[in-house]
Short mmCIF file of C-alpha atoms and ligand atoms in Angstrom, two decimals:
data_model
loop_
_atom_site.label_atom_id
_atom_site.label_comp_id
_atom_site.label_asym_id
_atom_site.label_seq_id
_atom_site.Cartn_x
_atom_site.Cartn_y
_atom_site.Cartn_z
CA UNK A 1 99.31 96.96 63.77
CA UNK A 2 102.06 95.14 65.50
CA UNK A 3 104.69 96.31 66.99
CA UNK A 4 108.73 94.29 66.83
CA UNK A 5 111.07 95.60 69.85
CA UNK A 6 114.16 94.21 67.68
CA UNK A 7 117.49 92.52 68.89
CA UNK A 8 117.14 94.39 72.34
CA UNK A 9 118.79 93.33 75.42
CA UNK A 10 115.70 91.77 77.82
CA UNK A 11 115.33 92.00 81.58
CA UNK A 12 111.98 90.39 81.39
CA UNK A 13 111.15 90.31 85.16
CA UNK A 14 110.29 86.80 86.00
CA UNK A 15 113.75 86.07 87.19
CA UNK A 16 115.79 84.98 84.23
CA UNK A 17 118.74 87.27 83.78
CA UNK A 18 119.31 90.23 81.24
CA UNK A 19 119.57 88.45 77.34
CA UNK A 20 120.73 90.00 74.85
CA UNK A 21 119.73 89.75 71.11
CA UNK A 22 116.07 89.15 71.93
CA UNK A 23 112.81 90.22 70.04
CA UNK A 24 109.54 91.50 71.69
CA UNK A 25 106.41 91.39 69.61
CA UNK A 26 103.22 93.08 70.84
CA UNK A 27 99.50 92.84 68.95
CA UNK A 28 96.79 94.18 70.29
CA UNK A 29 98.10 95.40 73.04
CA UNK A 30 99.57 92.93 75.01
CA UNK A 31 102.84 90.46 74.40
CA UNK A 32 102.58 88.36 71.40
CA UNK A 33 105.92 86.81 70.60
CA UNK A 34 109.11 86.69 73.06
CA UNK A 35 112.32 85.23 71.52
CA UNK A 36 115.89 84.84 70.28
CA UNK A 37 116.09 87.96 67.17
CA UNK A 38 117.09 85.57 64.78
CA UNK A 39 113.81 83.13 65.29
CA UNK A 40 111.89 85.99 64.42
CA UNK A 41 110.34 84.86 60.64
CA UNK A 42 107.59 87.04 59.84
CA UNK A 43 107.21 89.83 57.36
CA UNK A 44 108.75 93.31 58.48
CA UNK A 45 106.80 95.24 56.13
CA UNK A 46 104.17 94.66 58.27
CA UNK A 47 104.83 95.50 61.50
CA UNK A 48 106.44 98.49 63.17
CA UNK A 49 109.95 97.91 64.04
CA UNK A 50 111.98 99.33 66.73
CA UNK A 51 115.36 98.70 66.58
CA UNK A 52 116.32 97.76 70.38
CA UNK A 53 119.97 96.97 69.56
CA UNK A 54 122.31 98.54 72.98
CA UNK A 55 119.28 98.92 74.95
CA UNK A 56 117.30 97.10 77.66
CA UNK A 57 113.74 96.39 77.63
CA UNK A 58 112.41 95.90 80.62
CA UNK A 59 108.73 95.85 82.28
CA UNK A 60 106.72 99.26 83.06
CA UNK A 61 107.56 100.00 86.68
CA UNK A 62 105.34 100.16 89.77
CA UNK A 63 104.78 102.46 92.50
CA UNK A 64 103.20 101.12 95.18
CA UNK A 65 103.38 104.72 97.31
CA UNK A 66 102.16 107.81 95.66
CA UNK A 67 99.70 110.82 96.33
CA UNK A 68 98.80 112.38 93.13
CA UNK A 69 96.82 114.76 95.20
CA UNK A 70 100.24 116.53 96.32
CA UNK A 71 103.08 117.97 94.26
CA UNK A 72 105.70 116.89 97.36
CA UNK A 73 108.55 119.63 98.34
CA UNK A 74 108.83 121.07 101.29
CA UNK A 75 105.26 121.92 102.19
CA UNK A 76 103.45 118.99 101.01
CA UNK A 77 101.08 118.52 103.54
CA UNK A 78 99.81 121.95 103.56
CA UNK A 79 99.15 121.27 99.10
CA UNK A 80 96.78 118.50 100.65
CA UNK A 81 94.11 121.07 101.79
CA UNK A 82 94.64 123.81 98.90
CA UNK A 83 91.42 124.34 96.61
CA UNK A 84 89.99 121.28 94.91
CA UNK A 85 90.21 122.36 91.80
CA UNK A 86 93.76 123.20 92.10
CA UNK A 87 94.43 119.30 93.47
CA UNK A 88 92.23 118.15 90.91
CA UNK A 89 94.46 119.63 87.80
CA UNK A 90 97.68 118.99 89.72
CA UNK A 91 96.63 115.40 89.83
CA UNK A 92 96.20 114.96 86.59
CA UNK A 93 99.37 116.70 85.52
CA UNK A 94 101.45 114.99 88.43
CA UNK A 95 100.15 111.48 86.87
CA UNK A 96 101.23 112.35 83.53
CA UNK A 97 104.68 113.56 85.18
CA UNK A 98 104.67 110.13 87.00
CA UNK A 99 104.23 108.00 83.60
CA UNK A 100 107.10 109.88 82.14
CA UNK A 101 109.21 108.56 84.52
CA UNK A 102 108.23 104.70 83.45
CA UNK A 103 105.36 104.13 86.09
CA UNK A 104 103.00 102.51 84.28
CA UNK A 105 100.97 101.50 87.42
CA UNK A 106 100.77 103.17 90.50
CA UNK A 107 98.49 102.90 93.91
CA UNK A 108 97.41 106.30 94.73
CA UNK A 109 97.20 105.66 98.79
CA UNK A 110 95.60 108.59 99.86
CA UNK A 111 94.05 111.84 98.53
CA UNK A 112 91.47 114.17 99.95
CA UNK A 113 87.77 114.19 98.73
CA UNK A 114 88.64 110.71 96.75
CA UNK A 115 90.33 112.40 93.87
CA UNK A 116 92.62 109.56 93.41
CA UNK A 117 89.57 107.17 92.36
CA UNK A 118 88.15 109.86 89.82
CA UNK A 119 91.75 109.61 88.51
CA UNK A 120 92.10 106.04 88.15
CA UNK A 121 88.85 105.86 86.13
CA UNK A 122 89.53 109.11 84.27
CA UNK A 123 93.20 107.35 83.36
CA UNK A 124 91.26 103.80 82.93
CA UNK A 125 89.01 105.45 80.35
CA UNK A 126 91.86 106.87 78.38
CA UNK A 127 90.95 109.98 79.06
CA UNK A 128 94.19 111.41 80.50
CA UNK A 129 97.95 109.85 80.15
CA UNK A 130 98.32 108.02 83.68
CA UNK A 131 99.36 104.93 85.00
CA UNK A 132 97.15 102.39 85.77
CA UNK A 133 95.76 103.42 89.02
CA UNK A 134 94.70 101.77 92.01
CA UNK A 135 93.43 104.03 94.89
CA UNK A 136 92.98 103.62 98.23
CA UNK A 137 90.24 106.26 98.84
CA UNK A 138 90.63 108.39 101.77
CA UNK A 139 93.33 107.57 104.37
CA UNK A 140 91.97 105.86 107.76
CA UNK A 141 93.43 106.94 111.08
CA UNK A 142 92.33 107.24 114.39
CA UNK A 143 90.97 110.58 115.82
CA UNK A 144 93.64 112.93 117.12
CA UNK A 145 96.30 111.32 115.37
CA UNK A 146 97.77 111.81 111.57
CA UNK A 147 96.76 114.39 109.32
CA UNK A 148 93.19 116.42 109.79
CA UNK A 149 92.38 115.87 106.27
CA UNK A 150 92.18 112.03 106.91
CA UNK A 151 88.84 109.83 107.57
CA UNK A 152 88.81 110.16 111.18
CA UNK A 153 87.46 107.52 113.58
CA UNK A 154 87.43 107.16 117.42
CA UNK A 155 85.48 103.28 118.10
CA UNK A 156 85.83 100.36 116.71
CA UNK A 157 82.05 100.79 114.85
CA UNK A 158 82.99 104.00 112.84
CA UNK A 159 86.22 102.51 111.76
CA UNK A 160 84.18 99.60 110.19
CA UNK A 161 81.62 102.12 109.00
CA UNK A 162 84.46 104.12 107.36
CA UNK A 163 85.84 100.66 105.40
CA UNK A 164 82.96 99.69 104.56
CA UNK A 165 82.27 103.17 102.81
CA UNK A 166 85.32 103.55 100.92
CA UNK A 167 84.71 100.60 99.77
CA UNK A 168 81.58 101.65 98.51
CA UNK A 169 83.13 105.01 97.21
CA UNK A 170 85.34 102.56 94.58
CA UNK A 171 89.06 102.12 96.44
CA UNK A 172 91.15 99.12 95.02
CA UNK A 173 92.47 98.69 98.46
CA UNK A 174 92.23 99.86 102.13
CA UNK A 175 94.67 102.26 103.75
CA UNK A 176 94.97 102.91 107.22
CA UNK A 177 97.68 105.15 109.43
CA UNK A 178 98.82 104.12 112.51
CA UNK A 179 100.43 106.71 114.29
CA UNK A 180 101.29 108.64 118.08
CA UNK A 181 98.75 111.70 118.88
CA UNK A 182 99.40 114.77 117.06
CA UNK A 183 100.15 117.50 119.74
CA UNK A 184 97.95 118.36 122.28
CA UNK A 185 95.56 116.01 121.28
CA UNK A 186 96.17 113.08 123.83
CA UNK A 187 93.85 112.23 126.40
CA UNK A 188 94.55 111.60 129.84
CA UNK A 189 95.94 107.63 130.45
CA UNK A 190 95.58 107.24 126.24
CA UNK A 191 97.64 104.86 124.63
CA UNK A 192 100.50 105.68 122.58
CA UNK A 193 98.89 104.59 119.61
CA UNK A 194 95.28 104.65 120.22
CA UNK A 195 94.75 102.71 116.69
CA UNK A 196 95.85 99.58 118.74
CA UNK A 197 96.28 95.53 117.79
CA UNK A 198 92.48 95.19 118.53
CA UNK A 199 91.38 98.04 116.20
CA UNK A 200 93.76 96.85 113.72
CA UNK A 201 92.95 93.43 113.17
CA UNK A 202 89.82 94.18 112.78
CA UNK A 203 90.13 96.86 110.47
CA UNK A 204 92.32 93.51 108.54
CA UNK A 205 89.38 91.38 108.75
CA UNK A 206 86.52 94.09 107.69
CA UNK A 207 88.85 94.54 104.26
CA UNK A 208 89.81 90.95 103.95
CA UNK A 209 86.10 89.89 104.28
CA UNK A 210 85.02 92.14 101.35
CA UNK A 211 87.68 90.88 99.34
CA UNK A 212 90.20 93.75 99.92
CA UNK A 213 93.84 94.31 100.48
CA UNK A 214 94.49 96.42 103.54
CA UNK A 215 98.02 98.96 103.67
CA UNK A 216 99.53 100.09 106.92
CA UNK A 217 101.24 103.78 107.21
CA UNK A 218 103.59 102.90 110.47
CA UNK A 219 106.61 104.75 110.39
CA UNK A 220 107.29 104.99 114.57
CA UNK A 221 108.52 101.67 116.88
CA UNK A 222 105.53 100.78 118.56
CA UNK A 223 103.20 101.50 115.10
CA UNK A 224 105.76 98.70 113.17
CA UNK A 225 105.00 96.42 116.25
CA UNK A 226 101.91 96.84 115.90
CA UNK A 227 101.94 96.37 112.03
CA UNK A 228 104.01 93.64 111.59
CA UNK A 229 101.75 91.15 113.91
CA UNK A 230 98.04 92.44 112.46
CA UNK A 231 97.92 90.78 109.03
CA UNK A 232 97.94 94.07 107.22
CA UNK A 233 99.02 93.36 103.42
CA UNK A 234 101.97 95.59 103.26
CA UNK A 235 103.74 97.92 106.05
CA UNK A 236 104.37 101.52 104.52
CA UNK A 237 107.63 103.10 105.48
CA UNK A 238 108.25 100.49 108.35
CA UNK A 239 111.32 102.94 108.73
CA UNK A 240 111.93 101.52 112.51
CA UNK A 241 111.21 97.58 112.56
CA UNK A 242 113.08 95.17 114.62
CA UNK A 243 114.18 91.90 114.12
CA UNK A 244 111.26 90.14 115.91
CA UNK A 245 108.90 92.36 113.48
CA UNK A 246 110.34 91.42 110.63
CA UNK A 247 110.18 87.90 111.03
CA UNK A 248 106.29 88.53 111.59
CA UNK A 249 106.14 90.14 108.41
CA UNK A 250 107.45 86.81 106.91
CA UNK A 251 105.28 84.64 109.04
CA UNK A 252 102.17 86.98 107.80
CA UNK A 253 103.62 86.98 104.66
CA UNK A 254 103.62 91.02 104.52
CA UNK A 255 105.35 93.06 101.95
CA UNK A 256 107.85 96.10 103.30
CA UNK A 257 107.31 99.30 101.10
CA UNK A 258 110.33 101.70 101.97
CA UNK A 259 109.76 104.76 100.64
CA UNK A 260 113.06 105.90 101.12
CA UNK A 261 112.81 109.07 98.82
CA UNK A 262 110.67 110.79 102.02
CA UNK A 263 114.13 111.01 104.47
CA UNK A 264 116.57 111.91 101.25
CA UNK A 265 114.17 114.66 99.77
CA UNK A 266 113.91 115.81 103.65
CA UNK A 267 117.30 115.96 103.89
CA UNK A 268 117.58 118.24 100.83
CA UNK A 269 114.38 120.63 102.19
CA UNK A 270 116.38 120.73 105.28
CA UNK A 271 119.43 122.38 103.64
CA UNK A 272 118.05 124.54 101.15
CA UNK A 273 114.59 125.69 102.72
CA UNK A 274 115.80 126.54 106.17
CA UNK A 275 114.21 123.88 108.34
CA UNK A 276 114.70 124.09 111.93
CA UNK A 277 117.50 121.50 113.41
CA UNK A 278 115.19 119.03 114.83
CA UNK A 279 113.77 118.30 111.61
CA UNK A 280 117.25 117.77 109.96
CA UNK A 281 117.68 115.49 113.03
CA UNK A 282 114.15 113.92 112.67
CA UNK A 283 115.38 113.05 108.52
CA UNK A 284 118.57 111.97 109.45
CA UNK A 285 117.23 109.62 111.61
CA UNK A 286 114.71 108.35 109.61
CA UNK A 287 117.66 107.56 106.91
CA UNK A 288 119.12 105.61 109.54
CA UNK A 289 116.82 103.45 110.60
CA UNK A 290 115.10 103.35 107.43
CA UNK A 291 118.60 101.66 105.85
CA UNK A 292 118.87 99.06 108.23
CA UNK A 293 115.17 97.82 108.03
CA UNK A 294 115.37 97.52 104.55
CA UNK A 295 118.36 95.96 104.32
CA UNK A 296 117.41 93.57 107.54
CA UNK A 297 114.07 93.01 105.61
CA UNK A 298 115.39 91.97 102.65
CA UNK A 299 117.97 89.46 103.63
CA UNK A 300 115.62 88.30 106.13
CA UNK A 301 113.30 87.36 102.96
CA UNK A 302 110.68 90.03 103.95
CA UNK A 303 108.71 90.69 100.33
CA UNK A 304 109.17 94.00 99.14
CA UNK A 305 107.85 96.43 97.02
CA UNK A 306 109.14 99.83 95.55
CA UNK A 307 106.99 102.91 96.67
CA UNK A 308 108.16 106.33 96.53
CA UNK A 309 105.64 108.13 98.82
CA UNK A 310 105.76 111.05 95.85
CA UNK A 311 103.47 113.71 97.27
CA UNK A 312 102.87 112.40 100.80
CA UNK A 313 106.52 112.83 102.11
CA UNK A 314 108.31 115.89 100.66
CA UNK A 315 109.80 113.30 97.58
CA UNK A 316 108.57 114.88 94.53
CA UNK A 317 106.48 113.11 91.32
CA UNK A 318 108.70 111.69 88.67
CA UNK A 319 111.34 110.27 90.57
CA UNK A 320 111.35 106.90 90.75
CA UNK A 321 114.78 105.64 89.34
CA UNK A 322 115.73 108.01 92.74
CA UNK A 323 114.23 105.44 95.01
CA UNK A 324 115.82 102.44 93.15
CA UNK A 325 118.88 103.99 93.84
CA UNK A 326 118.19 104.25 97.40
CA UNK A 327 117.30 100.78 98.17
CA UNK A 328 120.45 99.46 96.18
CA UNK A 329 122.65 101.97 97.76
CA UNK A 330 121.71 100.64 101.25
CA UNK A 331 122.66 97.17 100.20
CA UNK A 332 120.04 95.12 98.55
CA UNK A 333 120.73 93.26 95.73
CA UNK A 334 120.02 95.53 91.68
CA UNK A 335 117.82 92.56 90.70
CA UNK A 336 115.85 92.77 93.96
CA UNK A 337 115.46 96.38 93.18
CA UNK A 338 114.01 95.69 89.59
CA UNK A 339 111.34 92.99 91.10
CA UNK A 340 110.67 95.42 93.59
CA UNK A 341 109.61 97.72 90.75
CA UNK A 342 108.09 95.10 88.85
CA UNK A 343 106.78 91.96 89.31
CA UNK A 344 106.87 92.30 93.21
CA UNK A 345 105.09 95.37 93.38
CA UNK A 346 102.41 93.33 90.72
CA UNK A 347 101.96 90.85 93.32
CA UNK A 348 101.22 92.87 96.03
CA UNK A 349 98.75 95.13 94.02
CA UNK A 350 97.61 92.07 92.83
CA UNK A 351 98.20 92.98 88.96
CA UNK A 352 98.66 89.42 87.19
CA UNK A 353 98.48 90.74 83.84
CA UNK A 354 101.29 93.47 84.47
CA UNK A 355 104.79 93.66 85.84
CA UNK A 356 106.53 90.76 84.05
CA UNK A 357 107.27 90.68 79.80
CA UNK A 358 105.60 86.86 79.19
CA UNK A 359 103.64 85.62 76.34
CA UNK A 360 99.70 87.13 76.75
CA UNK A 361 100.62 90.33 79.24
CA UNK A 362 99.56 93.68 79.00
CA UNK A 363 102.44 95.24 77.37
CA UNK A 364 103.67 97.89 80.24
CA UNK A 365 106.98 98.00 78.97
CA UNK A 366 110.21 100.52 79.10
CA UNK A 367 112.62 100.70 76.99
CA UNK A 368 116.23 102.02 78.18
CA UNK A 369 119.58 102.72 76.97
CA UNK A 370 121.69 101.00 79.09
CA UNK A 371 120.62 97.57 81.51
CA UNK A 372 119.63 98.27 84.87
CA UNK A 373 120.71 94.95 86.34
CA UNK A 374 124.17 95.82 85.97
CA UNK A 375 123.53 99.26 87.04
CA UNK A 376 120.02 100.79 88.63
CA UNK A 377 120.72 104.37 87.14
CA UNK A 378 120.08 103.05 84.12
CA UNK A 379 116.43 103.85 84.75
CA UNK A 380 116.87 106.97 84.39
CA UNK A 381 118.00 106.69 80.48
CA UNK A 382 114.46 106.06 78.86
CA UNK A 383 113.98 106.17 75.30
CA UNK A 384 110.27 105.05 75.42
CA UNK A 385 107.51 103.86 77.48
CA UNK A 386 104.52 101.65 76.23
CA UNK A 387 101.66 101.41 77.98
CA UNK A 388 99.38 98.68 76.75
CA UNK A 389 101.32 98.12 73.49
CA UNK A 390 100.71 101.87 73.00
CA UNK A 391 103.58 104.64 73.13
CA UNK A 392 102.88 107.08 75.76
CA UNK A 393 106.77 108.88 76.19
ZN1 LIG B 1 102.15 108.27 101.81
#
């Protein structure tokens, strides 16, 4: 049966502004008829009807940043390493969480013993209520650095050998950390950041070759210098880059994914969980320099994409309309924010049947009660989500 989204207000993602009095029709799951209310002819009787009058439809969001194999707060990474079957049901309960919240697609970019691409096909089969989910496998980072838990490599040969197995295991993409040594673990005369420019353009072409987008965790100077001058798809965090980086990541034509919500759910942790000072100072000054890189990046025309790092960074699932807050709040533009959510984040996932409301798309679409181009809170007013012309919340 069809379904009419009646005389709604429509933020349709492709760059038009809001209109209001317009008329969705979905069949079959995907987006049949778009138009003006009153050019709407066809028999009501049979279709389903949704009256959409004082409320915004807009597409299902995106988030490009998410780790359904943690629950976030202030222990996350220690949830990373509790028993798999624990992970495994928090996953799929922290997915359904995350499609309440109007993610409709997400890129799960890291999650121990590949959970996150038994997920996507248990949430592809219809098995579970989930976004659409694109995983990244296992994270990739050099020995001695990032987390434990991560696929560890120390040459050049085992970090193509662990690409080219991930691959294999069924990731939609490639993610790699760059980051300094963890303590105690740095070798005499070692590098800062022993997953260097060499390592990391090759790591670019070994994903590239087999057809793969490639994600870069740098959240420190040196790993955004780094970053910003490999190639990499998309920088995540990038909550230190410079001028001179930035305009790489236009040359390279690299999308910025902030993930603001890990410094402002630190900040909170830090004053009701009793963190020590320095990591109160550590959060405040990732909010620092995390404002001014976004806002740098987006006036310098950096691309960017909305990722909340739910899971991986304290932020919790569920959340999102937080993060679109955060990125207006430090000065970028509401309708930048909504393609960041949207049709941005499609292009860098490389979705081009989602995150826009056009004739023949998959109909990802939320429905709100107030327009979130005049004001970004609005996304936290849903009234319904469809997922594939179905309704899921
Ligand atoms: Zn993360």
């Amino acid at each position: 049966m069809s379904l009419l989204i009646d005389n709604v207000r429509l933020w349709d993602g492709t760059g038009s502004p809001t209109r209001a009095r317009m008329s969705v029709e979905v069949r079959d799951g995907r987006v049949f008829w778009v138009g003006p209310a009153a050019d709407w002819h066809r028999n009501r009787t049979s279709v389903r009807v949704i009256d959409g009058s004082a409320r915004t439809l807009i597409p299902g969001l995106m988030d490009c940043h998410v780790h359904y194999s943690s629950p976030g707060g202030p222990d996350w990474i220690a949830r990373f390493t509790d028993p798999l079957p624990e992970i495994s049901i928090r996953a799929v309960e922290l997915a359904e969480t995350s499609l309440r919240s109007g993610i409709t697609t997400a890129r799960d970019v890291g999650a121990p013993h590949a959970v996150n691409i038994r997920l996507a096909r248990a949430s592809k089969a219809g098995e579970i209520r989930a976004p659409t989910i694109h995983p990244a496998g296992t994270w990739i980072a050099h020995r001695g650095t990032y987390v434990p838990f991560a696929r560890l490599f120390g040459d050049a040969n085992e970090l193509r050998e662990a690409i080219r197995e991930e691959i294999e295991a069924g990731v939609s993409l490639v993610k790699v950390a760059l980051s300094g040594w963890n303590e105690g673990a740095r070798p005499k005369d070692a590098p800062d950041i022993p997953f260097d420019a060499r390592l990391l353009s090759l790591a670019v072409q070994e994903a590239h070759r087999a057809g793969y987008k490639i994600a870069c965790h740098a959240n420190d100077r040196e790993s955004c210098h780094i970053a910003a001058r490999s190639g990499v798809d998309s920088i995540e965090h990038g909550m230190f880059l410079e001028k001179e980086d930035v305009e790489a990541m236009v040359t390279n034509n690299t999308f910025l994914v902030p993930t603001m919500s890990v410094w402002d759910a630190m900040l909170y942790y830090a004053s009701v969980a009793d963190w020590p000072e320095n990591r109160r100072t550590r959060a405040e000054g990732l909010r620092e320099g995390s404002r001014k890189s976004v806002l740098m990046a987006s006036q310098m025309g950096v691309q960017i994409a909305l990722g909340t790092d739910a899971g991986g960074g304290a932020a919790r699932h569920g959340r999102i309309a937080r993060e679109a807050e955060l990125m207006a709040d430090c000065g970028m533009n509401v309708r930048d924010v909504l393609h960041a959510a949207t049709s941005r984040a499609a292009g860098l996932i490389g979705e081009n049947e989602r995150g826009t409301i056009e004739l023949g798309k998959i109909a990802d679409l939320v429905l709100l009660d107030a327009d979130p181009a005049e004001n970004i809170a609005a996304l936290r007013l849903i009234a319904a989500i469809y997922q594939g012309g179905k309704r899921v919340a």
